[in-house]
CSV table of C-alpha atoms in Angstrom, one decimal:
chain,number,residue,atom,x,y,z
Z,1,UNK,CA,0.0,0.0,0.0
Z,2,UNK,CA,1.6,3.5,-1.5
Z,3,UNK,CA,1.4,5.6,2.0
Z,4,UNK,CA,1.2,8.9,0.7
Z,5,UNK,CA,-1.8,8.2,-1.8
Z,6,UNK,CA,-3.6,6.6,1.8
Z,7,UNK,CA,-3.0,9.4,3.4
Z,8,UNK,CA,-5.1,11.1,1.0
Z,9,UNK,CA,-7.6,8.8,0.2
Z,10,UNK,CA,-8.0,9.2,4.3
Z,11,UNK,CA,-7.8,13.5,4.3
Z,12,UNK,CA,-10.2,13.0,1.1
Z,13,UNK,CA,-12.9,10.3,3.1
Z,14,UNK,CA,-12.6,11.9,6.9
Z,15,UNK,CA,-13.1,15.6,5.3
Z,16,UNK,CA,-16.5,14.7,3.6
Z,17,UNK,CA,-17.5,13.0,6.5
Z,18,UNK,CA,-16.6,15.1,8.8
Z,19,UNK,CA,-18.1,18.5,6.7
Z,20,UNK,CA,-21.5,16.9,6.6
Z,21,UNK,CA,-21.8,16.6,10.1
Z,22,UNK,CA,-20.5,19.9,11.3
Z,23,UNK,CA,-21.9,22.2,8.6
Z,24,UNK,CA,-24.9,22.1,9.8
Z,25,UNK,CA,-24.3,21.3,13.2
Z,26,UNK,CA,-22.8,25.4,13.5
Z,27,UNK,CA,-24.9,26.8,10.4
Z,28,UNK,CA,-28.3,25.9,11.0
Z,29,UNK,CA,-30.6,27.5,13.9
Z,30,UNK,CA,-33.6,26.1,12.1
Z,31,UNK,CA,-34.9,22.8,11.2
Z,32,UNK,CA,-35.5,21.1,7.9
Z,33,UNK,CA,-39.2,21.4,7.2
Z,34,UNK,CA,-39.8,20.6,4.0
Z,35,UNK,CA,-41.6,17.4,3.9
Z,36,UNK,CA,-40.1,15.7,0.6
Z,37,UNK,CA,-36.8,16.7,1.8
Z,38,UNK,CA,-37.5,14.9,4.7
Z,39,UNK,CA,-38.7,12.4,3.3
Z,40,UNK,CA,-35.7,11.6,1.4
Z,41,UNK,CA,-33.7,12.1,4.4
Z,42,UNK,CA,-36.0,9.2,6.1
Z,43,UNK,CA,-35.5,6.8,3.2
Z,44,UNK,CA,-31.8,7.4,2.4
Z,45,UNK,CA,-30.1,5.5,4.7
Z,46,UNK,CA,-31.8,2.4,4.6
Z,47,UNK,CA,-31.6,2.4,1.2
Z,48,UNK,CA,-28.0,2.4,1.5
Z,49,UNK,CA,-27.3,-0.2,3.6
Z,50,UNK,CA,-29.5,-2.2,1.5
Z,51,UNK,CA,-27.8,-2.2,-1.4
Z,52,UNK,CA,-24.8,-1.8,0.3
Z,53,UNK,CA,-25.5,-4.8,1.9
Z,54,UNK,CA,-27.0,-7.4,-1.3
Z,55,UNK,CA,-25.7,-8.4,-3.3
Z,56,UNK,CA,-22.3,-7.8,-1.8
Z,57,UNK,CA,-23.1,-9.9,1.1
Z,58,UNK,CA,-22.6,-12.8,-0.4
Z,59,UNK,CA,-19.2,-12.3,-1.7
Z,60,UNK,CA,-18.0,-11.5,2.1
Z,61,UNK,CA,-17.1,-15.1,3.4
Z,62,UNK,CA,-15.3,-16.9,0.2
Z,63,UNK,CA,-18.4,-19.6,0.1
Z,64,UNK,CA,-21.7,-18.0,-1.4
Z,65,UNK,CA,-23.4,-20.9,-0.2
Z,66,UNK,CA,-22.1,-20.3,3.5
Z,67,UNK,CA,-22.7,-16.4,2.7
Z,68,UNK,CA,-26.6,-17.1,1.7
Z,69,UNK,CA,-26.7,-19.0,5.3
Z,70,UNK,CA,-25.5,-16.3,7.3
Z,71,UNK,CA,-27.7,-14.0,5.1
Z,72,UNK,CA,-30.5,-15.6,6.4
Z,73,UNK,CA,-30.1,-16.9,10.0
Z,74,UNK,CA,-29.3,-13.1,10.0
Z,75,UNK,CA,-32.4,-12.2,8.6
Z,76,UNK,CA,-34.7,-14.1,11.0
Z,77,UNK,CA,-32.6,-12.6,13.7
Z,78,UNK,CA,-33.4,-9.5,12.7
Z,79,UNK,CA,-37.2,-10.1,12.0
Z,80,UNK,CA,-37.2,-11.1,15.6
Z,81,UNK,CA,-35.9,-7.7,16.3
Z,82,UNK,CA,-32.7,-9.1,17.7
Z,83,UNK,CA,-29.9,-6.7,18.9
Z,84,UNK,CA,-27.1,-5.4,16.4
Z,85,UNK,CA,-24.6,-7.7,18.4
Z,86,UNK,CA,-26.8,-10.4,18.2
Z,87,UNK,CA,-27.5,-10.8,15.0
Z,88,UNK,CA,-23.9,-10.1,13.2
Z,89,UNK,CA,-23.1,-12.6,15.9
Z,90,UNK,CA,-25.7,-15.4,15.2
Z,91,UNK,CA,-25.2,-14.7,11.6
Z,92,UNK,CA,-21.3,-15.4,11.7
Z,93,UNK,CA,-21.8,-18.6,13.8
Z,94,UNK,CA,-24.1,-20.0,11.3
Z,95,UNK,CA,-21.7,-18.9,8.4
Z,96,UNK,CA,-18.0,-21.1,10.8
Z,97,UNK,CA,-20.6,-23.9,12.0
Z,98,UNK,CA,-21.5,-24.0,8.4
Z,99,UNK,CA,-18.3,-23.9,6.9
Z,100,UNK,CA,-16.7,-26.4,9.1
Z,101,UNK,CA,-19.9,-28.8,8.0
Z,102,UNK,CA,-18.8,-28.8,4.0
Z,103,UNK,CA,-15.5,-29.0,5.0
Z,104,UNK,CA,-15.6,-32.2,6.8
Z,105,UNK,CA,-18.3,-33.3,4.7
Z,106,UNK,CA,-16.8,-32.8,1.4
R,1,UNK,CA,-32.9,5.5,13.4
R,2,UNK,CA,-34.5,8.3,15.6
R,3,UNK,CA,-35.5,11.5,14.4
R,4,UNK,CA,-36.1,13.4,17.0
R,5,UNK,CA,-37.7,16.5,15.5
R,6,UNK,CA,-38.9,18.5,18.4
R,7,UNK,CA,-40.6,22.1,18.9
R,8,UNK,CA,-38.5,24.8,19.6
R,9,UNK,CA,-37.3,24.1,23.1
R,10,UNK,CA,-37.8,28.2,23.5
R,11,UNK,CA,-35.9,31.0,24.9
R,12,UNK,CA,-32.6,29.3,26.3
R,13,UNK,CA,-30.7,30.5,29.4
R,14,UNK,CA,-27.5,31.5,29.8
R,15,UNK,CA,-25.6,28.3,31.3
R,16,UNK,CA,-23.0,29.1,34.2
R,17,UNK,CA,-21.3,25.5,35.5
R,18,UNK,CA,-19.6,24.7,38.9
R,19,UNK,CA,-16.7,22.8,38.9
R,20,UNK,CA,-18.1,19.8,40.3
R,21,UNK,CA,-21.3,20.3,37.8
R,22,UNK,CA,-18.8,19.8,35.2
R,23,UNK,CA,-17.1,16.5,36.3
R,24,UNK,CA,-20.8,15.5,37.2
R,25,UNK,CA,-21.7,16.2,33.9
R,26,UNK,CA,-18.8,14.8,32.0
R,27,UNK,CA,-19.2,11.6,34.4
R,28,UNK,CA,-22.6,10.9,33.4
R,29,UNK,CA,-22.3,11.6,29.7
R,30,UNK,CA,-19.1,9.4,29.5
R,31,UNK,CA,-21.4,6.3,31.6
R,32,UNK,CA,-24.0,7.1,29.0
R,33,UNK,CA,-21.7,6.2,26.2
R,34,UNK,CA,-20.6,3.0,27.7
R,35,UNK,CA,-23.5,0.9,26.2
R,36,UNK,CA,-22.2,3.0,22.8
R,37,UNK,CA,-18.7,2.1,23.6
R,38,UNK,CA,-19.2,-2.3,24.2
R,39,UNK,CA,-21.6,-2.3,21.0
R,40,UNK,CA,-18.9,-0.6,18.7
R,41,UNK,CA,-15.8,-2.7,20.1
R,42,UNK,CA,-17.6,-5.8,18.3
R,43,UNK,CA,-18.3,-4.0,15.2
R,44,UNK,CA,-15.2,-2.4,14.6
R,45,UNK,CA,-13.6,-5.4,15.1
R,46,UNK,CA,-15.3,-6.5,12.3
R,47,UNK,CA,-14.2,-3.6,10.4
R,48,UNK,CA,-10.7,-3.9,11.7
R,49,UNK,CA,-10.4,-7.7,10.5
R,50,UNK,CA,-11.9,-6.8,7.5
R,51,UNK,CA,-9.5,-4.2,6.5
R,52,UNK,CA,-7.0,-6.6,6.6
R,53,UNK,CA,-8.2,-9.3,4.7
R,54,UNK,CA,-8.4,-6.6,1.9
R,55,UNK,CA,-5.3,-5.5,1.9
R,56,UNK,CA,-4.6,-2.5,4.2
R,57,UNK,CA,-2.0,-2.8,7.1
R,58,UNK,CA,-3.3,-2.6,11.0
R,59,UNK,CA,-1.9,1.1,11.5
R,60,UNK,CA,-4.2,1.9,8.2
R,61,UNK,CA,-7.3,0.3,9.2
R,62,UNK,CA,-6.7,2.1,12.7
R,63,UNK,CA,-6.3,5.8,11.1
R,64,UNK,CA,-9.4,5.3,9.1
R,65,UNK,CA,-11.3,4.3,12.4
R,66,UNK,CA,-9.7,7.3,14.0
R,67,UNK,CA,-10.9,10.0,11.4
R,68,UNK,CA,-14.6,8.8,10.3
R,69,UNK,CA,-16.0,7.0,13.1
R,70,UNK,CA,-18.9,5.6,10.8
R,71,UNK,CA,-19.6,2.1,9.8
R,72,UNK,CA,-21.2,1.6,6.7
R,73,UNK,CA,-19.2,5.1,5.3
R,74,UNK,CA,-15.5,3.5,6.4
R,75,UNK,CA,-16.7,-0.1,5.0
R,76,UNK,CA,-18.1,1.4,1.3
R,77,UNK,CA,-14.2,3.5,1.7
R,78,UNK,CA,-12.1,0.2,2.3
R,79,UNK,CA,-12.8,-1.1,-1.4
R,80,UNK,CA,-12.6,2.0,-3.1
R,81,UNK,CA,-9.4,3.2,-1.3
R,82,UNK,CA,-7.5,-0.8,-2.4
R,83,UNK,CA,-8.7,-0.5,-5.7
R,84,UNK,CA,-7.5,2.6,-5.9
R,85,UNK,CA,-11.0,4.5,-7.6
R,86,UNK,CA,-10.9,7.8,-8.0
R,87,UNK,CA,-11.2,10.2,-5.3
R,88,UNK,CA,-14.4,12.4,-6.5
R,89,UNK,CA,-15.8,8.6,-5.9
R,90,UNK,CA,-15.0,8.4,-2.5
R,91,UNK,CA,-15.8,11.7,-2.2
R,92,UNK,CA,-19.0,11.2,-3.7
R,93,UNK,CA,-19.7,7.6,-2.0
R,94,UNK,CA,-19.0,9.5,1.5
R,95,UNK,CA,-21.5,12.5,1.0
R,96,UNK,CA,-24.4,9.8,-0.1
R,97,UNK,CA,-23.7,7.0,2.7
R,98,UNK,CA,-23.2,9.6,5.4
R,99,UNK,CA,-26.2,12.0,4.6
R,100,UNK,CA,-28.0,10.9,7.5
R,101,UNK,CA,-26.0,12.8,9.6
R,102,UNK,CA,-26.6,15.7,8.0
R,103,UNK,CA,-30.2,15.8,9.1
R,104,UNK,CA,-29.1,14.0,12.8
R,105,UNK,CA,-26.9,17.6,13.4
R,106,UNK,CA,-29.7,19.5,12.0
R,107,UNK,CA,-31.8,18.0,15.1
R,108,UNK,CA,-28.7,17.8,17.7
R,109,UNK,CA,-28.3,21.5,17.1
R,110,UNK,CA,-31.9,22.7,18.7
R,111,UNK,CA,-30.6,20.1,21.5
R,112,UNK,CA,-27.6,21.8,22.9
R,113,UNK,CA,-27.5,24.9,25.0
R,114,UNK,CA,-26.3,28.2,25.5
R,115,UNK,CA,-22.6,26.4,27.1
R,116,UNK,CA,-21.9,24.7,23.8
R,117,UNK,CA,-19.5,27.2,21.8
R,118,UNK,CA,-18.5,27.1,18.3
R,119,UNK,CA,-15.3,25.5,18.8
R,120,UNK,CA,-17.4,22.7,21.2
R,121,UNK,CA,-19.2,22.1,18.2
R,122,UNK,CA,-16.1,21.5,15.5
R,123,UNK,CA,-15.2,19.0,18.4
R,124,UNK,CA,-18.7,17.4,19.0
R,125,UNK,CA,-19.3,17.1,15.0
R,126,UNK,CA,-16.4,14.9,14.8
R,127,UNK,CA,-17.9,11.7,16.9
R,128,UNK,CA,-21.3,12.4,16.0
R,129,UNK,CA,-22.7,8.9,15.1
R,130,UNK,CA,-25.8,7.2,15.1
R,131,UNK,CA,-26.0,6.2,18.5
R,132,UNK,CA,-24.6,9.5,20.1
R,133,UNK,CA,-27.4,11.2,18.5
R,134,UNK,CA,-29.7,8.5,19.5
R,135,UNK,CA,-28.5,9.2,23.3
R,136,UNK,CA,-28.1,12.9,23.0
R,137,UNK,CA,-31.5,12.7,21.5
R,138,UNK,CA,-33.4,10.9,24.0
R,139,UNK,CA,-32.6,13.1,27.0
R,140,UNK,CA,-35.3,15.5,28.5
R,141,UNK,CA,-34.0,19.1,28.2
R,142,UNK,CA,-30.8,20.4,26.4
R,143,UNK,CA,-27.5,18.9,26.9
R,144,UNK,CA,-24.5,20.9,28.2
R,145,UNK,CA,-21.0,20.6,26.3
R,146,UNK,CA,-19.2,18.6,29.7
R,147,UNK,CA,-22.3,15.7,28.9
R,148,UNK,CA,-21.2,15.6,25.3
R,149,UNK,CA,-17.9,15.5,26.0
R,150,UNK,CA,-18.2,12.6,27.9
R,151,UNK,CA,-20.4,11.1,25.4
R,152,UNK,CA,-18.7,10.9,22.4
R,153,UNK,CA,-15.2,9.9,24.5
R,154,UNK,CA,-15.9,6.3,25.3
R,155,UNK,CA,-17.1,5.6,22.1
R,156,UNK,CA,-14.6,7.0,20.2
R,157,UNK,CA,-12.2,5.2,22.6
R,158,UNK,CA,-14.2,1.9,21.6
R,159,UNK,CA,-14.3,2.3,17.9
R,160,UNK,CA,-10.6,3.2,17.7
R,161,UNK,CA,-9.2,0.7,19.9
R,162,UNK,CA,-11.8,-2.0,18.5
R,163,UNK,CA,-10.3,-1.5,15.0
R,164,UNK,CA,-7.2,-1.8,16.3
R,165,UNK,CA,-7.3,-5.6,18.0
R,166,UNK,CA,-9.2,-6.3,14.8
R,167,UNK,CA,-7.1,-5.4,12.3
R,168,UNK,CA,-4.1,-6.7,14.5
R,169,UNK,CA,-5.8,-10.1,15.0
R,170,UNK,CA,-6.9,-10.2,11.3
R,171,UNK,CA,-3.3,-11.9,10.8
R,172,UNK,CA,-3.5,-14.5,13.0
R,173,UNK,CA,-7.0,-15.9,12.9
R,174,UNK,CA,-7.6,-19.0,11.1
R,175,UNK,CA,-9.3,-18.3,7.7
R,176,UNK,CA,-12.4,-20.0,8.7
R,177,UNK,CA,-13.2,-17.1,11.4
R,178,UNK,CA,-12.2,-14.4,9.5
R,179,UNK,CA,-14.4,-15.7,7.0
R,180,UNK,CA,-17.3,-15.5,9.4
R,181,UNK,CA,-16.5,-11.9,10.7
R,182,UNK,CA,-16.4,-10.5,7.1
R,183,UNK,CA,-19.7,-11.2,7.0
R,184,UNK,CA,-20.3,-9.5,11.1
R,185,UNK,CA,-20.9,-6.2,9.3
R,186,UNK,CA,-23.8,-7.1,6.9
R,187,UNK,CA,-25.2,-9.0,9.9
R,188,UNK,CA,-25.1,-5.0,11.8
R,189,UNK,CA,-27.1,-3.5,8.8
R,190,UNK,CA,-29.2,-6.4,8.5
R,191,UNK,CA,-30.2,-5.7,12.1
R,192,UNK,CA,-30.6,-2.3,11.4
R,193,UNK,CA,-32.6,-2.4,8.0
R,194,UNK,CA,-34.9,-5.4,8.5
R,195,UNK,CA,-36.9,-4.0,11.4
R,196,UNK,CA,-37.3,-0.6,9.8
R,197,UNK,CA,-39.0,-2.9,7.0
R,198,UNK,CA,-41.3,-4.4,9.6
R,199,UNK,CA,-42.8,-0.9,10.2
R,200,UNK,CA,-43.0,0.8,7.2
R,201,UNK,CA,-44.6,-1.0,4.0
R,202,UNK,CA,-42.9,1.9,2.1
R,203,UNK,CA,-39.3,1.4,3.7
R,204,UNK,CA,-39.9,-2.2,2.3
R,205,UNK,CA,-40.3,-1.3,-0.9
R,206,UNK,CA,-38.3,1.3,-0.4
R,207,UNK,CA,-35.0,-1.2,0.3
R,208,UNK,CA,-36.4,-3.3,-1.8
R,209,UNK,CA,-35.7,-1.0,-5.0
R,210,UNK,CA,-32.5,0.1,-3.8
R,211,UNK,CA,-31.6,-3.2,-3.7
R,212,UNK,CA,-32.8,-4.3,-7.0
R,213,UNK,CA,-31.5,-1.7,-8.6
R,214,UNK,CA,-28.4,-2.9,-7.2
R,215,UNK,CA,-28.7,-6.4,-8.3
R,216,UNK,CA,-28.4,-4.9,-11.9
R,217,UNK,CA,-25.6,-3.3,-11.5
R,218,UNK,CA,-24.1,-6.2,-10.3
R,219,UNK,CA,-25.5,-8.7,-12.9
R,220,UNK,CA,-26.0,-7.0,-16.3
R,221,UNK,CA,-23.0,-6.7,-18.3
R,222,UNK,CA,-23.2,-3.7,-19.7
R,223,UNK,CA,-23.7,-2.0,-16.4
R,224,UNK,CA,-21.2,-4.2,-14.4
R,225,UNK,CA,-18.6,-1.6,-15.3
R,226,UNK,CA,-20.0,1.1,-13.1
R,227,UNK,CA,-17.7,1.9,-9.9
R,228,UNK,CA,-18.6,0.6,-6.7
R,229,UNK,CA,-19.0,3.6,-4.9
R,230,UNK,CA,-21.3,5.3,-7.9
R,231,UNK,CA,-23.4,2.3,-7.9
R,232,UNK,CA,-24.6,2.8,-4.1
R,233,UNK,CA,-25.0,6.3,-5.0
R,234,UNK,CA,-27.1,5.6,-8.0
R,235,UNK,CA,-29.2,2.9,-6.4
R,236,UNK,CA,-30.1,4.8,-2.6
R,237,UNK,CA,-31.0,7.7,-4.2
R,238,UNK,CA,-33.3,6.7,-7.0
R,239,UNK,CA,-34.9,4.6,-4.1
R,240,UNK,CA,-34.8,7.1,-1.8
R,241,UNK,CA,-35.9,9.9,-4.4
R,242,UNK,CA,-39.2,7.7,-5.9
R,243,UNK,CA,-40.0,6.6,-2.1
R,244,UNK,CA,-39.9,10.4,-1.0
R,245,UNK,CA,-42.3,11.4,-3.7
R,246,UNK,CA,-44.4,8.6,-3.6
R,247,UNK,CA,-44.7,8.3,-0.2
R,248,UNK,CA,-43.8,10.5,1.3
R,249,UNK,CA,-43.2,10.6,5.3
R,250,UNK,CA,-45.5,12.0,8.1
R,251,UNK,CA,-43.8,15.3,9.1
R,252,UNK,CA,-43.8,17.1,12.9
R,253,UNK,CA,-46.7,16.4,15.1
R,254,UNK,CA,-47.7,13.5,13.4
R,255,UNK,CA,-43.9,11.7,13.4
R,256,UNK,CA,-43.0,13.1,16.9
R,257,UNK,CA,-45.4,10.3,17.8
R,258,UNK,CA,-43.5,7.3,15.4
R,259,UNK,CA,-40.8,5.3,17.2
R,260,UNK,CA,-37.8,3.9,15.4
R,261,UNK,CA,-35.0,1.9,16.5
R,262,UNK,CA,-31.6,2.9,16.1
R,263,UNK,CA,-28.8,2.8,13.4
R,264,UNK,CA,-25.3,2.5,13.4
């Protein structure tokens, strides 16, 4: 990894983030009322992590078919309105308990 | 996620503190955080192992921790930073993924007082997450800057430090764990996105186009091409966008009554 070209990316990745949470933390007195805006603003995020999440999910573990188990083991977690740790959690011991199952069976 | 769009809280007082006011507050914001703090050590663990099973070295993973303190914007960064994309990309990925925040220190804004200067605020910005708004958020009143303080310290001493054992035990754990972890971070959104579904017929559909959408991207050929970072873009906000006109949200007194869990 070239460290000068990091150290941009980094200056580059930490300055957005950092500018969208303080602009309007010390410029704005009033709130966002428009209700499309707000709206969007609702939406947005989940939206994100959805696609964020499939189909990339399924490339994270090396197996797709352990990947699809952990997808959903995580999802019924998560229907059950299972906490954040529990569900990454539950979800990751499917995907090693799985894993170690082919491997020993194949 | 909790939107906590209140009335004007009104005129605000001048705010004068004790010394032992200030600990006191600084005490109980820091305890406050501590729930933050043992929920981020796990997921930036995650993040940390996951840095280095694509490539970047401990100290890396550990800076970008250090400087964003966000989990979905620092995972979308890893790829786009080994494949080395284009910076407007990042640039761009960044503003969409962290957007929410925009709106969060909108709200946090009408929730500090009259002690919380401008410099506080260039310092408070910095750690503002999900769940420190969500906290900050849910207390009666107006914080003081000694509360926040303390607030965004123990999680930003958890995030960092996670990262850190992460992407140092990356190295050494058997390939059949890290395989499992990589996946821990999906497993935090899935948390996060699949209740919000449960509410919301609209959010449903909502995800449910984002992440179609996506699926082409990722499928087609012709549109495989398309940059990581541009396709997230591309894919929220044409969801987002056609949710917010077609259905749009309930706004003030109507969604000061709506509960919604939290996001990291």
């Amino acid at each position: 990894m070239k460290t000068p070209n990091f150290l941009i990316y980094l200056a580059v990745c930490a300055g957005v983030t950092y500018l969208i949470r303080m602009l309007p933390l010390v410029l704005v007195k009033k709130k966002i009322t428009n209700r499309y805006a707000l709206s969007f603003l609702h939406y947005i995020p989940y939206a994100v992590l959805g696609v964020m999440t499939v189909p990339a999910c399924f490339f994270a573990t090396g197996n797709i078919i352990t990947a699809f188990i952990g997808f959903i083991v995580g999802c019924i977690l998560a229907y059950f309105n299972k906490s954040l740790l529990t569900v990454a959690a539950g979800a990751s011991l499917s995907i090693l308990i799985a894993d170690i199952i082919i491997t020993y069976l194949l | 996620m909790i939107y906590n769009i209140t009335r004007n809280q009104g005129k605000k007082r001048q705010v004068t503190h004790t010394s032992s006011s200030k600990y006191l507050n600084f005490k109980k914001g820091f305890s406050d955080g501590i729930p933050i703090c043992l929920g981020y050590l796990s997921v930036s663990f995650a993040f940390g192992v996951f840095s280095v099973s694509n490539g970047l070295i401990p100290i890396e993973a550990l800076m970008i921790s250090m400087f964003n303190v966000t989990s979905a914007g620092q995972l979308a960064a890893v790829p786009i930073i080994i494949s080395g994309a284009s910076l407007i990309e990042l640039a761009a990925t960044q503003l969409v993924i962290n957007m929410r925040y925009a709106l969060m220190s909108v709200t946090l804004s009408q929730k500090l007082d009259n002690s919380v200067s401008f410099l506080n605020k260039l310092l408070i910005a910095f750690v503002n997450t999900d769940e420190v708004f969500a906290v900050a958020s849910s207390k009666s009143g107006s914080v003081d800057k000694f509360y926040m303080f303390g607030l965004i310290l123990s999680p930003y001493l958890g995030w960092t430090s996670g990262t850190l054992f992460g992407a140092l035990a990356g190295d050494i754990l058997p390939s059949a764990l890290t395989n499992a972890l990589g996946f821990a971070i999906y497993g935090m959104f899935i948390a996060i996105v699949i209740p919000e579904m449960k509410l919301s017929q609209s959010m449903s559909v909502c995800v449910l186009i984002a992440v179609g959408l996506g699926c082409l991207f990722e499928f087609i050929p012709f549109l495989d091409g398309v940059p990581a970072g541009f396709v997230i873009i591309i894919c929220a906000v044409a969801a987002a966008g056609i949710m917010a006109i077609a259905a749009p949200i309930h706004t003030e007194g109507e969604l000061a009554d709506t509960k919604h869990p939290d996001v990291q």
